[in-house]
PDB file of N, CA and C in Angstrom:
ATOM      1  N   UNK A  88       2.901 -51.828 -39.600  1.00 68.00           N
ATOM      2  CA  UNK A  88       1.652 -51.035 -38.295  1.00 68.00           C
ATOM      3  C   UNK A  88       2.402 -49.230 -38.768  1.00 68.00           C
ATOM      4  N   UNK A  89       3.853 -49.242 -38.460  1.00 80.00           N
ATOM      5  CA  UNK A  89       4.396 -47.836 -39.156  1.00 80.00           C
ATOM      6  C   UNK A  89       4.446 -47.429 -40.159  1.00 80.00           C
ATOM      7  N   UNK A  90       4.087 -47.854 -41.150  1.00 86.00           N
ATOM      8  CA  UNK A  90       3.212 -47.654 -42.439  1.00 86.00           C
ATOM      9  C   UNK A  90       2.533 -47.066 -42.719  1.00 86.00           C
ATOM     10  N   UNK A  91       1.428 -47.840 -41.688  1.00 86.00           N
ATOM     11  CA  UNK A  91       0.451 -46.961 -42.268  1.00 86.00           C
ATOM     12  C   UNK A  91       0.303 -45.522 -40.943  1.00 86.00           C
ATOM     13  N   UNK A  92       1.032 -45.804 -39.797  1.00 87.00           N
ATOM     14  CA  UNK A  92       1.066 -44.105 -39.236  1.00 87.00           C
ATOM     15  C   UNK A  92       1.318 -43.288 -40.475  1.00 87.00           C
ATOM     16  N   UNK A  93       2.638 -44.002 -40.706  1.00 87.00           N
ATOM     17  CA  UNK A  93       3.199 -42.205 -41.571  1.00 87.00           C
ATOM     18  C   UNK A  93       2.096 -41.945 -43.081  1.00 87.00           C
ATOM     19  N   UNK A  94       2.205 -43.029 -43.497  1.00 86.00           N
ATOM     20  CA  UNK A  94       0.828 -42.323 -44.699  1.00 86.00           C
ATOM     21  C   UNK A  94      -0.080 -41.583 -43.832  1.00 86.00           C
ATOM     22  N   UNK A  95      -0.726 -41.815 -43.320  1.00 88.00           N
ATOM     23  CA  UNK A  95      -1.843 -41.266 -42.156  1.00 88.00           C
ATOM     24  C   UNK A  95      -1.788 -39.613 -42.007  1.00 88.00           C
ATOM     25  N   UNK A  96      -0.034 -39.906 -42.227  1.00 87.00           N
ATOM     26  CA  UNK A  96      -0.060 -38.764 -41.321  1.00 87.00           C
ATOM     27  C   UNK A  96       0.815 -37.075 -42.534  1.00 87.00           C
ATOM     28  N   UNK A  97       0.556 -38.262 -43.489  1.00 85.00           N
ATOM     29  CA  UNK A  97       1.318 -37.417 -45.173  1.00 85.00           C
ATOM     30  C   UNK A  97      -0.758 -37.045 -45.767  1.00 85.00           C
ATOM     31  N   UNK A  98      -1.118 -38.392 -45.410  1.00 84.00           N
ATOM     32  CA  UNK A  98      -2.591 -37.512 -46.118  1.00 84.00           C
ATOM     33  C   UNK A  98      -2.917 -36.337 -44.919  1.00 84.00           C
ATOM     34  N   UNK A  99      -3.063 -35.934 -43.707  1.00 88.00           N
ATOM     35  CA  UNK A  99      -3.646 -35.181 -43.008  1.00 88.00           C
ATOM     36  C   UNK A  99      -2.531 -33.672 -42.912  1.00 88.00           C
ATOM     37  N   UNK A 100      -1.073 -34.045 -43.218  1.00 87.00           N
ATOM     38  CA  UNK A 100      -0.471 -32.988 -43.796  1.00 87.00           C
ATOM     39  C   UNK A 100      -1.081 -32.492 -45.046  1.00 87.00           C
ATOM     40  N   UNK A 101      -1.708 -33.776 -45.959  1.00 84.00           N
ATOM     41  CA  UNK A 101      -2.394 -32.943 -47.371  1.00 84.00           C
ATOM     42  C   UNK A 101      -3.304 -32.325 -47.007  1.00 84.00           C
ATOM     43  N   UNK A 102      -4.322 -33.136 -46.227  1.00 85.00           N
ATOM     44  CA  UNK A 102      -5.699 -32.111 -46.312  1.00 85.00           C
ATOM     45  C   UNK A 102      -5.108 -30.691 -46.066  1.00 85.00           C
ATOM     46  N   UNK A 103      -4.423 -30.455 -44.820  1.00 87.00           N
ATOM     47  CA  UNK A 103      -4.008 -29.057 -43.707  1.00 87.00           C
ATOM     48  C   UNK A 103      -3.637 -28.429 -45.215  1.00 87.00           C
ATOM     49  N   UNK A 104      -2.928 -28.920 -45.914  1.00 86.00           N
ATOM     50  CA  UNK A 104      -2.314 -28.245 -46.977  1.00 86.00           C
ATOM     51  C   UNK A 104      -3.616 -27.661 -48.096  1.00 86.00           C
ATOM     52  N   UNK A 105      -4.435 -28.331 -48.147  1.00 85.00           N
ATOM     53  CA  UNK A 105      -5.506 -28.411 -49.824  1.00 85.00           C
ATOM     54  C   UNK A 105      -6.767 -26.932 -48.454  1.00 85.00           C
ATOM     55  N   UNK A 106      -6.501 -26.987 -47.130  1.00 87.00           N
ATOM     56  CA  UNK A 106      -7.802 -26.217 -46.825  1.00 87.00           C
ATOM     57  C   UNK A 106      -7.143 -25.015 -46.635  1.00 87.00           C
ATOM     58  N   UNK A 107      -5.355 -24.893 -46.788  1.00 88.00           N
ATOM     59  CA  UNK A 107      -4.793 -23.671 -46.291  1.00 88.00           C
ATOM     60  C   UNK A 107      -4.879 -23.028 -48.175  1.00 88.00           C
ATOM     61  N   UNK A 108      -4.699 -24.146 -49.124  1.00 86.00           N
ATOM     62  CA  UNK A 108      -5.058 -23.208 -50.455  1.00 86.00           C
ATOM     63  C   UNK A 108      -6.191 -22.785 -50.948  1.00 86.00           C
ATOM     64  N   UNK A 109      -7.500 -23.998 -50.426  1.00 86.00           N
ATOM     65  CA  UNK A 109      -8.524 -23.876 -50.555  1.00 86.00           C
ATOM     66  C   UNK A 109      -8.978 -22.142 -50.119  1.00 86.00           C
ATOM     67  N   UNK A 110      -8.511 -21.754 -48.937  1.00 88.00           N
ATOM     68  CA  UNK A 110      -8.580 -20.901 -47.728  1.00 88.00           C
ATOM     69  C   UNK A 110      -8.303 -19.084 -48.465  1.00 88.00           C
ATOM     70  N   UNK A 111      -6.718 -19.647 -49.309  1.00 88.00           N
ATOM     71  CA  UNK A 111      -6.158 -18.347 -49.238  1.00 88.00           C
ATOM     72  C   UNK A 111      -6.931 -17.792 -51.074  1.00 88.00           C
ATOM     73  N   UNK A 112      -7.444 -19.302 -51.690  1.00 89.00           N
ATOM     74  CA  UNK A 112      -8.359 -18.648 -52.887  1.00 89.00           C
ATOM     75  C   UNK A 112      -8.944 -17.733 -52.801  1.00 89.00           C
ATOM     76  N   UNK A 113     -10.095 -17.622 -51.409  1.00 89.00           N
ATOM     77  CA  UNK A 113     -11.474 -16.023 -50.860  1.00 89.00           C
ATOM     78  C   UNK A 113     -10.797 -15.348 -51.658  1.00 89.00           C
ATOM     79  N   UNK A 114      -9.196 -14.985 -51.152  1.00 92.00           N
ATOM     80  CA  UNK A 114      -8.841 -13.631 -50.762  1.00 92.00           C
ATOM     81  C   UNK A 114      -7.491 -13.218 -52.230  1.00 92.00           C
ATOM     82  N   UNK A 115      -7.997 -14.517 -53.407  1.00 93.00           N
ATOM     83  CA  UNK A 115      -7.088 -13.676 -54.554  1.00 93.00           C
ATOM     84  C   UNK A 115      -8.669 -13.162 -55.693  1.00 93.00           C
ATOM     85  N   UNK A 116      -8.425 -12.291 -55.885  1.00 95.00           N
ATOM     86  CA  UNK A 116      -9.311 -11.343 -57.412  1.00 95.00           C
ATOM     87  C   UNK A 116      -8.393 -11.665 -58.525  1.00 95.00           C
ATOM     88  N   UNK A 117      -9.643 -12.019 -59.077  1.00 95.00           N
ATOM     89  CA  UNK A 117     -10.235 -12.050 -60.303  1.00 95.00           C
ATOM     90  C   UNK A 117     -10.825 -11.113 -61.256  1.00 95.00           C
ATOM     91  N   UNK A 118      -9.907 -10.682 -62.576  1.00 97.00           N
ATOM     92  CA  UNK A 118     -10.956  -9.634 -63.885  1.00 97.00           C
ATOM     93  C   UNK A 118     -11.810 -10.715 -65.059  1.00 97.00           C
ATOM     94  N   UNK A 119     -12.684 -10.245 -64.840  1.00 97.00           N
ATOM     95  CA  UNK A 119     -13.518 -10.484 -65.806  1.00 97.00           C
ATOM     96  C   UNK A 119     -13.649  -9.065 -66.852  1.00 97.00           C
ATOM     97  N   UNK A 120     -13.313  -9.581 -67.987  1.00 96.00           N
ATOM     98  CA  UNK A 120     -13.455  -8.136 -69.009  1.00 96.00           C
ATOM     99  C   UNK A 120     -14.786  -9.013 -70.062  1.00 96.00           C
ATOM    100  N   UNK A 121     -15.688  -7.806 -70.836  1.00 97.00           N
ATOM    101  CA  UNK A 121     -16.013  -8.069 -71.706  1.00 97.00           C
ATOM    102  C   UNK A 121     -16.074  -6.872 -72.835  1.00 97.00           C
ATOM    103  N   UNK A 122     -16.043  -6.342 -74.349  1.00 95.00           N
ATOM    104  CA  UNK A 122     -16.293  -5.195 -74.864  1.00 95.00           C
ATOM    105  C   UNK A 122     -14.969  -4.421 -74.964  1.00 95.00           C
ATOM    106  N   UNK A 123     -14.169  -5.366 -75.063  1.00 95.00           N
ATOM    107  CA  UNK A 123     -12.432  -4.782 -75.249  1.00 95.00           C
ATOM    108  C   UNK A 123     -12.150  -3.217 -73.377  1.00 95.00           C
ATOM    109  N   UNK A 124     -13.161  -4.360 -72.480  1.00 95.00           N
ATOM    110  CA  UNK A 124     -12.705  -3.893 -71.104  1.00 95.00           C
ATOM    111  C   UNK A 124     -14.282  -2.172 -70.687  1.00 95.00           C
ATOM    112  N   UNK A 125     -15.107  -1.886 -71.656  1.00 96.00           N
ATOM    113  CA  UNK A 125     -16.011  -1.058 -71.024  1.00 96.00           C
ATOM    114  C   UNK A 125     -16.665  -1.841 -69.767  1.00 96.00           C
ATOM    115  N   UNK A 126     -17.329  -2.532 -69.991  1.00 97.00           N
ATOM    116  CA  UNK A 126     -17.464  -3.333 -68.524  1.00 97.00           C
ATOM    117  C   UNK A 126     -16.194  -4.920 -67.811  1.00 97.00           C
ATOM    118  N   UNK A 127     -15.900  -4.247 -66.756  1.00 97.00           N
ATOM    119  CA  UNK A 127     -15.290  -5.628 -66.159  1.00 97.00           C
ATOM    120  C   UNK A 127     -15.600  -5.641 -64.388  1.00 97.00           C
ATOM    121  N   UNK A 128     -15.492  -6.988 -64.706  1.00 97.00           N
ATOM    122  CA  UNK A 128     -16.538  -7.315 -63.093  1.00 97.00           C
ATOM    123  C   UNK A 128     -15.234  -8.659 -62.323  1.00 97.00           C
ATOM    124  N   UNK A 129     -15.190  -7.997 -61.177  1.00 97.00           N
ATOM    125  CA  UNK A 129     -14.107  -8.948 -60.275  1.00 97.00           C
ATOM    126  C   UNK A 129     -14.664  -9.829 -59.603  1.00 97.00           C
ATOM    127  N   UNK A 130     -13.662 -11.191 -59.112  1.00 96.00           N
ATOM    128  CA  UNK A 130     -15.004 -11.740 -58.319  1.00 96.00           C
ATOM    129  C   UNK A 130     -13.310 -12.700 -57.235  1.00 96.00           C
ATOM    130  N   UNK A 131     -13.811 -13.074 -56.707  1.00 94.00           N
ATOM    131  CA  UNK A 131     -12.948 -14.037 -55.395  1.00 94.00           C
ATOM    132  C   UNK A 131     -12.224 -15.597 -56.102  1.00 94.00           C
ATOM    133  N   UNK A 132     -11.827 -16.365 -55.693  1.00 91.00           N
ATOM    134  CA  UNK A 132     -11.869 -17.756 -55.969  1.00 91.00           C
ATOM    135  C   UNK A 132     -12.383 -19.014 -55.683  1.00 91.00           C
ATOM    136  N   UNK A 133     -13.405 -17.740 -54.375  1.00 90.00           N
ATOM    137  CA  UNK A 133     -14.628 -18.295 -54.486  1.00 90.00           C
ATOM    138  C   UNK A 133     -15.667 -18.644 -55.075  1.00 90.00           C
ATOM    139  N   UNK A 134     -15.903 -17.260 -56.135  1.00 91.00           N
ATOM    140  CA  UNK A 134     -16.328 -17.497 -56.845  1.00 91.00           C
ATOM    141  C   UNK A 134     -17.444 -16.546 -56.043  1.00 91.00           C
ATOM    142  N   UNK A 135     -17.152 -15.717 -55.834  1.00 94.00           N
ATOM    143  CA  UNK A 135     -18.241 -14.496 -55.597  1.00 94.00           C
ATOM    144  C   UNK A 135     -17.748 -13.218 -55.951  1.00 94.00           C
ATOM    145  N   UNK A 136     -19.053 -12.921 -56.687  1.00 95.00           N
ATOM    146  CA  UNK A 136     -19.105 -11.410 -57.581  1.00 95.00           C
ATOM    147  C   UNK A 136     -18.884 -10.428 -56.845  1.00 95.00           C
ATOM    148  N   UNK A 137     -17.751  -9.319 -56.683  1.00 95.00           N
ATOM    149  CA  UNK A 137     -17.249  -8.296 -55.703  1.00 95.00           C
ATOM    150  C   UNK A 137     -17.418  -7.029 -56.134  1.00 95.00           C
ATOM    151  N   UNK A 138     -17.369  -6.767 -57.526  1.00 96.00           N
ATOM    152  CA  UNK A 138     -17.379  -5.541 -57.528  1.00 96.00           C
ATOM    153  C   UNK A 138     -17.784  -5.452 -59.755  1.00 96.00           C
ATOM    154  N   UNK A 139     -18.527  -4.501 -59.960  1.00 96.00           N
ATOM    155  CA  UNK A 139     -19.123  -4.415 -61.724  1.00 96.00           C
ATOM    156  C   UNK A 139     -18.411  -3.100 -61.832  1.00 96.00           C
ATOM    157  N   UNK A 140     -17.777  -3.023 -62.845  1.00 97.00           N
ATOM    158  CA  UNK A 140     -17.496  -1.278 -63.256  1.00 97.00           C
ATOM    159  C   UNK A 140     -17.802  -1.498 -64.961  1.00 97.00           C
ATOM    160  N   UNK A 141     -19.208  -0.234 -64.900  1.00 97.00           N
ATOM    161  CA  UNK A 141     -19.360  -0.086 -66.379  1.00 97.00           C
ATOM    162  C   UNK A 141     -19.190   1.107 -67.161  1.00 97.00           C
ATOM    163  N   UNK A 142     -18.355   0.957 -67.643  1.00 96.00           N
ATOM    164  CA  UNK A 142     -17.763   2.745 -67.742  1.00 96.00           C
ATOM    165  C   UNK A 142     -18.540   3.394 -69.124  1.00 96.00           C
ATOM    166  N   UNK A 143     -19.036   4.802 -68.991  1.00 95.00           N
ATOM    167  CA  UNK A 143     -20.683   5.073 -69.842  1.00 95.00           C
ATOM    168  C   UNK A 143     -20.490   5.060 -70.999  1.00 95.00           C
ATOM    169  N   UNK A 144     -19.439   4.965 -71.653  1.00 93.00           N
ATOM    170  CA  UNK A 144     -19.280   4.319 -73.322  1.00 93.00           C
ATOM    171  C   UNK A 144     -20.666   2.785 -73.659  1.00 93.00           C
ATOM    172  N   UNK A 145     -20.465   2.591 -72.764  1.00 92.00           N
ATOM    173  CA  UNK A 145     -21.348   0.780 -72.851  1.00 92.00           C
ATOM    174  C   UNK A 145     -22.795   1.335 -72.403  1.00 92.00           C
ATOM    175  N   UNK A 146     -23.409   2.334 -71.693  1.00 93.00           N
ATOM    176  CA  UNK A 146     -24.723   2.565 -71.270  1.00 93.00           C
ATOM    177  C   UNK A 146     -25.091   3.631 -72.671  1.00 93.00           C
ATOM    178  N   UNK A 147     -26.351   2.480 -73.499  1.00 93.00           N
ATOM    179  CA  UNK A 147     -27.245   2.949 -74.565  1.00 93.00           C
ATOM    180  C   UNK A 147     -28.456   2.297 -73.900  1.00 93.00           C
ATOM    181  N   UNK A 148     -29.071   3.928 -73.808  1.00 92.00           N
ATOM    182  CA  UNK A 148     -30.770   3.682 -73.312  1.00 92.00           C
ATOM    183  C   UNK A 148     -30.985   2.922 -74.201  1.00 92.00           C
ATOM    184  N   UNK A 149     -30.637   3.317 -75.649  1.00 94.00           N
ATOM    185  CA  UNK A 149     -31.595   2.750 -76.597  1.00 94.00           C
ATOM    186  C   UNK A 149     -31.151   1.297 -76.953  1.00 94.00           C
ATOM    187  N   UNK A 150     -29.768   0.652 -76.564  1.00 94.00           N
ATOM    188  CA  UNK A 150     -29.907  -0.632 -76.906  1.00 94.00           C
ATOM    189  C   UNK A 150     -29.512  -1.664 -75.020  1.00 94.00           C
ATOM    190  N   UNK A 151     -30.040  -1.992 -74.409  1.00 94.00           N
ATOM    191  CA  UNK A 151     -29.891  -2.097 -73.293  1.00 94.00           C
ATOM    192  C   UNK A 151     -29.252  -3.531 -73.554  1.00 94.00           C
ATOM    193  N   UNK A 152     -29.860  -4.210 -74.053  1.00 95.00           N
ATOM    194  CA  UNK A 152     -29.392  -5.556 -74.673  1.00 95.00           C
ATOM    195  C   UNK A 152     -27.842  -5.968 -74.749  1.00 95.00           C
ATOM    196  N   UNK A 153     -27.350  -4.859 -75.033  1.00 95.00           N
ATOM    197  CA  UNK A 153     -26.228  -4.708 -75.408  1.00 95.00           C
ATOM    198  C   UNK A 153     -24.941  -5.130 -74.396  1.00 95.00           C
ATOM    199  N   UNK A 154     -25.526  -3.960 -73.354  1.00 95.00           N
ATOM    200  CA  UNK A 154     -25.315  -3.817 -72.194  1.00 95.00           C
ATOM    201  C   UNK A 154     -25.852  -5.619 -71.352  1.00 95.00           C
ATOM    202  N   UNK A 155     -27.144  -5.532 -71.491  1.00 95.00           N
ATOM    203  CA  UNK A 155     -26.868  -6.858 -70.462  1.00 95.00           C
ATOM    204  C   UNK A 155     -25.709  -8.435 -71.103  1.00 95.00           C
ATOM    205  N   UNK A 156     -25.371  -8.176 -72.129  1.00 96.00           N
ATOM    206  CA  UNK A 156     -24.977  -9.251 -72.844  1.00 96.00           C
ATOM    207  C   UNK A 156     -23.451  -9.148 -72.878  1.00 96.00           C
ATOM    208  N   UNK A 157     -23.050  -7.757 -72.197  1.00 96.00           N
ATOM    209  CA  UNK A 157     -21.567  -7.170 -71.708  1.00 96.00           C
ATOM    210  C   UNK A 157     -21.075  -7.203 -70.629  1.00 96.00           C
ATOM    211  N   UNK A 158     -22.417  -7.346 -69.503  1.00 97.00           N
ATOM    212  CA  UNK A 158     -22.343  -7.966 -68.034  1.00 97.00           C
ATOM    213  C   UNK A 158     -21.769  -9.103 -67.936  1.00 97.00           C
ATOM    214  N   UNK A 159     -23.144 -10.183 -68.898  1.00 97.00           N
ATOM    215  CA  UNK A 159     -22.851 -11.142 -68.507  1.00 97.00           C
ATOM    216  C   UNK A 159     -21.656 -12.112 -69.028  1.00 97.00           C
ATOM    217  N   UNK A 160     -21.044 -11.699 -70.528  1.00 97.00           N
ATOM    218  CA  UNK A 160     -19.492 -11.813 -70.883  1.00 97.00           C
ATOM    219  C   UNK A 160     -18.618 -12.066 -69.612  1.00 97.00           C
ATOM    220  N   UNK A 161     -19.031 -10.435 -69.109  1.00 97.00           N
ATOM    221  CA  UNK A 161     -17.626 -10.528 -68.547  1.00 97.00           C
ATOM    222  C   UNK A 161     -16.990 -11.039 -67.058  1.00 97.00           C
ATOM    223  N   UNK A 162     -18.825 -11.659 -66.596  1.00 97.00           N
ATOM    224  CA  UNK A 162     -18.786 -12.773 -65.576  1.00 97.00           C
ATOM    225  C   UNK A 162     -18.559 -13.597 -65.646  1.00 97.00           C
ATOM    226  N   UNK A 163     -18.982 -13.902 -66.710  1.00 96.00           N
ATOM    227  CA  UNK A 163     -18.052 -15.364 -67.693  1.00 96.00           C
ATOM    228  C   UNK A 163     -17.053 -15.433 -67.092  1.00 96.00           C
ATOM    229  N   UNK A 164     -16.269 -14.871 -67.995  1.00 96.00           N
ATOM    230  CA  UNK A 164     -15.200 -14.444 -68.291  1.00 96.00           C
ATOM    231  C   UNK A 164     -14.485 -14.768 -67.110  1.00 96.00           C
ATOM    232  N   UNK A 165     -15.127 -14.196 -65.564  1.00 96.00           N
ATOM    233  CA  UNK A 165     -14.342 -13.871 -64.380  1.00 96.00           C
ATOM    234  C   UNK A 165     -14.780 -15.564 -63.706  1.00 96.00           C
ATOM    235  N   UNK A 166     -15.799 -15.869 -64.161  1.00 95.00           N
ATOM    236  CA  UNK A 166     -15.374 -16.971 -63.115  1.00 95.00           C
ATOM    237  C   UNK A 166     -15.138 -18.429 -63.790  1.00 95.00           C
ATOM    238  N   UNK A 167     -14.826 -18.012 -65.319  1.00 96.00           N
ATOM    239  CA  UNK A 167     -14.188 -19.134 -65.831  1.00 96.00           C
ATOM    240  C   UNK A 167     -12.549 -19.098 -65.627  1.00 96.00           C
ATOM    241  N   UNK A 168     -12.207 -17.949 -65.698  1.00 95.00           N
ATOM    242  CA  UNK A 168     -10.572 -17.695 -64.996  1.00 95.00           C
ATOM    243  C   UNK A 168     -10.529 -17.821 -63.421  1.00 95.00           C
ATOM    244  N   UNK A 169     -11.895 -18.132 -62.915  1.00 93.00           N
ATOM    245  CA  UNK A 169     -11.247 -18.337 -60.817  1.00 93.00           C
ATOM    246  C   UNK A 169     -11.615 -19.741 -61.264  1.00 93.00           C
ATOM    247  N   UNK A 170     -11.712 -20.634 -61.896  1.00 92.00           N
ATOM    248  CA  UNK A 170     -12.281 -21.892 -61.855  1.00 92.00           C
ATOM    249  C   UNK A 170     -10.470 -22.042 -62.595  1.00 92.00           C
ATOM    250  N   UNK A 171     -10.418 -21.738 -63.253  1.00 92.00           N
ATOM    251  CA  UNK A 171      -8.885 -21.703 -63.929  1.00 92.00           C
ATOM    252  C   UNK A 171      -7.903 -21.580 -62.726  1.00 92.00           C
ATOM    253  N   UNK A 172      -7.884 -20.993 -61.736  1.00 91.00           N
ATOM    254  CA  UNK A 172      -6.934 -20.382 -60.961  1.00 91.00           C
ATOM    255  C   UNK A 172      -7.031 -21.781 -59.841  1.00 91.00           C
ATOM    256  N   UNK A 173      -8.325 -22.140 -59.346  1.00 88.00           N
ATOM    257  CA  UNK A 173      -8.975 -23.396 -58.336  1.00 88.00           C
ATOM    258  C   UNK A 173      -8.475 -24.524 -58.918  1.00 88.00           C
ATOM    259  N   UNK A 174      -8.232 -24.593 -60.257  1.00 87.00           N
ATOM    260  CA  UNK A 174      -8.250 -26.386 -60.618  1.00 87.00           C
ATOM    261  C   UNK A 174      -6.298 -25.984 -60.342  1.00 87.00           C
ATOM    262  N   UNK A 175      -5.400 -24.992 -61.406  1.00 87.00           N
ATOM    263  CA  UNK A 175      -3.837 -24.689 -60.600  1.00 87.00           C
ATOM    264  C   UNK A 175      -3.390 -24.727 -59.182  1.00 87.00           C
ATOM    265  N   UNK A 176      -4.176 -24.213 -58.542  1.00 82.00           N
ATOM    266  CA  UNK A 176      -3.595 -24.330 -56.990  1.00 82.00           C
ATOM    267  C   UNK A 176      -4.190 -25.129 -56.626  1.00 82.00           C
ATOM    268  N   UNK A 177      -5.581 -25.749 -56.507  1.00 80.00           N
ATOM    269  CA  UNK A 177      -5.431 -26.786 -55.989  1.00 80.00           C
ATOM    270  C   UNK A 177      -4.808 -28.509 -56.623  1.00 80.00           C
ATOM    271  N   UNK A 178      -4.438 -28.437 -57.851  1.00 78.00           N
ATOM    272  CA  UNK A 178      -4.777 -29.537 -58.455  1.00 78.00           C
ATOM    273  C   UNK A 178      -2.909 -29.689 -57.742  1.00 78.00           C
ATOM    274  N   UNK A 179      -2.243 -28.652 -57.285  1.00 76.00           N
ATOM    275  CA  UNK A 179      -0.733 -29.286 -56.556  1.00 76.00           C
ATOM    276  C   UNK A 179      -0.561 -29.873 -55.789  1.00 76.00           C
ATOM    277  N   UNK A 180      -2.322 -30.048 -55.606  1.00 71.00           N
ATOM    278  CA  UNK A 180      -2.344 -31.664 -53.823  1.00 71.00           C
ATOM    279  C   UNK A 180      -2.799 -32.526 -54.616  1.00 71.00           C
ATOM    280  N   UNK A 181      -4.262 -32.443 -55.272  1.00 64.00           N
ATOM    281  CA  UNK A 181      -5.197 -33.274 -56.058  1.00 64.00           C
ATOM    282  C   UNK A 181      -4.040 -34.017 -57.481  1.00 64.00           C
ATOM    283  N   UNK A 182      -3.406 -33.515 -57.776  1.00 65.00           N
ATOM    284  CA  UNK A 182      -3.208 -34.086 -59.024  1.00 65.00           C
ATOM    285  C   UNK A 182      -3.403 -34.232 -60.004  1.00 65.00           C
ATOM    286  N   UNK A 183      -4.436 -33.100 -60.056  1.00 56.00           N
ATOM    287  CA  UNK A 183      -4.758 -33.145 -61.227  1.00 56.00           C
ATOM    288  C   UNK A 183      -5.999 -33.592 -61.379  1.00 56.00           C
ATOM    289  N   UNK A 184      -6.542 -34.341 -60.458  1.00 59.00           N
ATOM    290  CA  UNK A 184      -7.880 -34.702 -59.950  1.00 59.00           C
ATOM    291  C   UNK A 184      -8.667 -34.122 -59.549  1.00 59.00           C
ATOM    292  N   UNK A 185      -9.936 -33.937 -60.289  1.00 59.00           N
ATOM    293  CA  UNK A 185     -11.121 -33.056 -59.590  1.00 59.00           C
ATOM    294  C   UNK A 185     -12.147 -33.701 -58.491  1.00 59.00           C
ATOM    295  N   UNK A 186     -12.037 -33.696 -57.616  1.00 56.00           N
ATOM    296  CA  UNK A 186     -12.597 -33.840 -56.189  1.00 56.00           C
ATOM    297  C   UNK A 186     -13.807 -33.157 -56.308  1.00 56.00           C
ATOM    298  N   UNK A 187     -15.154 -33.641 -56.550  1.00 56.00           N
ATOM    299  CA  UNK A 187     -15.772 -32.647 -56.141  1.00 56.00           C
ATOM    300  C   UNK A 187     -16.080 -32.463 -54.870  1.00 56.00           C
ATOM    301  N   UNK A 188     -17.601 -30.685 -54.298  1.00 55.00           N
ATOM    302  CA  UNK A 188     -17.293 -30.715 -53.421  1.00 55.00           C
ATOM    303  C   UNK A 188     -15.545 -29.872 -53.085  1.00 55.00           C
ATOM    304  N   UNK A 189     -14.597 -29.912 -53.437  1.00 52.00           N
ATOM    305  CA  UNK A 189     -13.408 -29.316 -52.971  1.00 52.00           C
ATOM    306  C   UNK A 189     -13.086 -28.021 -53.486  1.00 52.00           C
ATOM    307  N   UNK A 190     -13.284 -27.905 -54.747  1.00 47.00           N
ATOM    308  CA  UNK A 190     -13.572 -27.023 -55.718  1.00 47.00           C
ATOM    309  C   UNK A 190     -14.092 -26.752 -56.809  1.00 47.00           C
TER     310      UNK A 190
END
């Protein structure tokens, strides 16, 4: 019975650490870029889009599709980096296992 109580305490501590790490992800900012930096987007660790910056040289009224592609690429770059950050931060507690709904 004592082992069970100790194990439950360890599980509770791990859960608390994981919740804290999950909260901290929301305060981290990740940037994604495209076109050599002409489009930059910022997301937080919860994958919320925070900012989009487009340099004037990226705007060509004759080629709107290129700008759209650059924005898409930059957003996807930032989201991929956010996933990597979450996996890195949360992997400390999950041993590398991906737990659905956690991150």
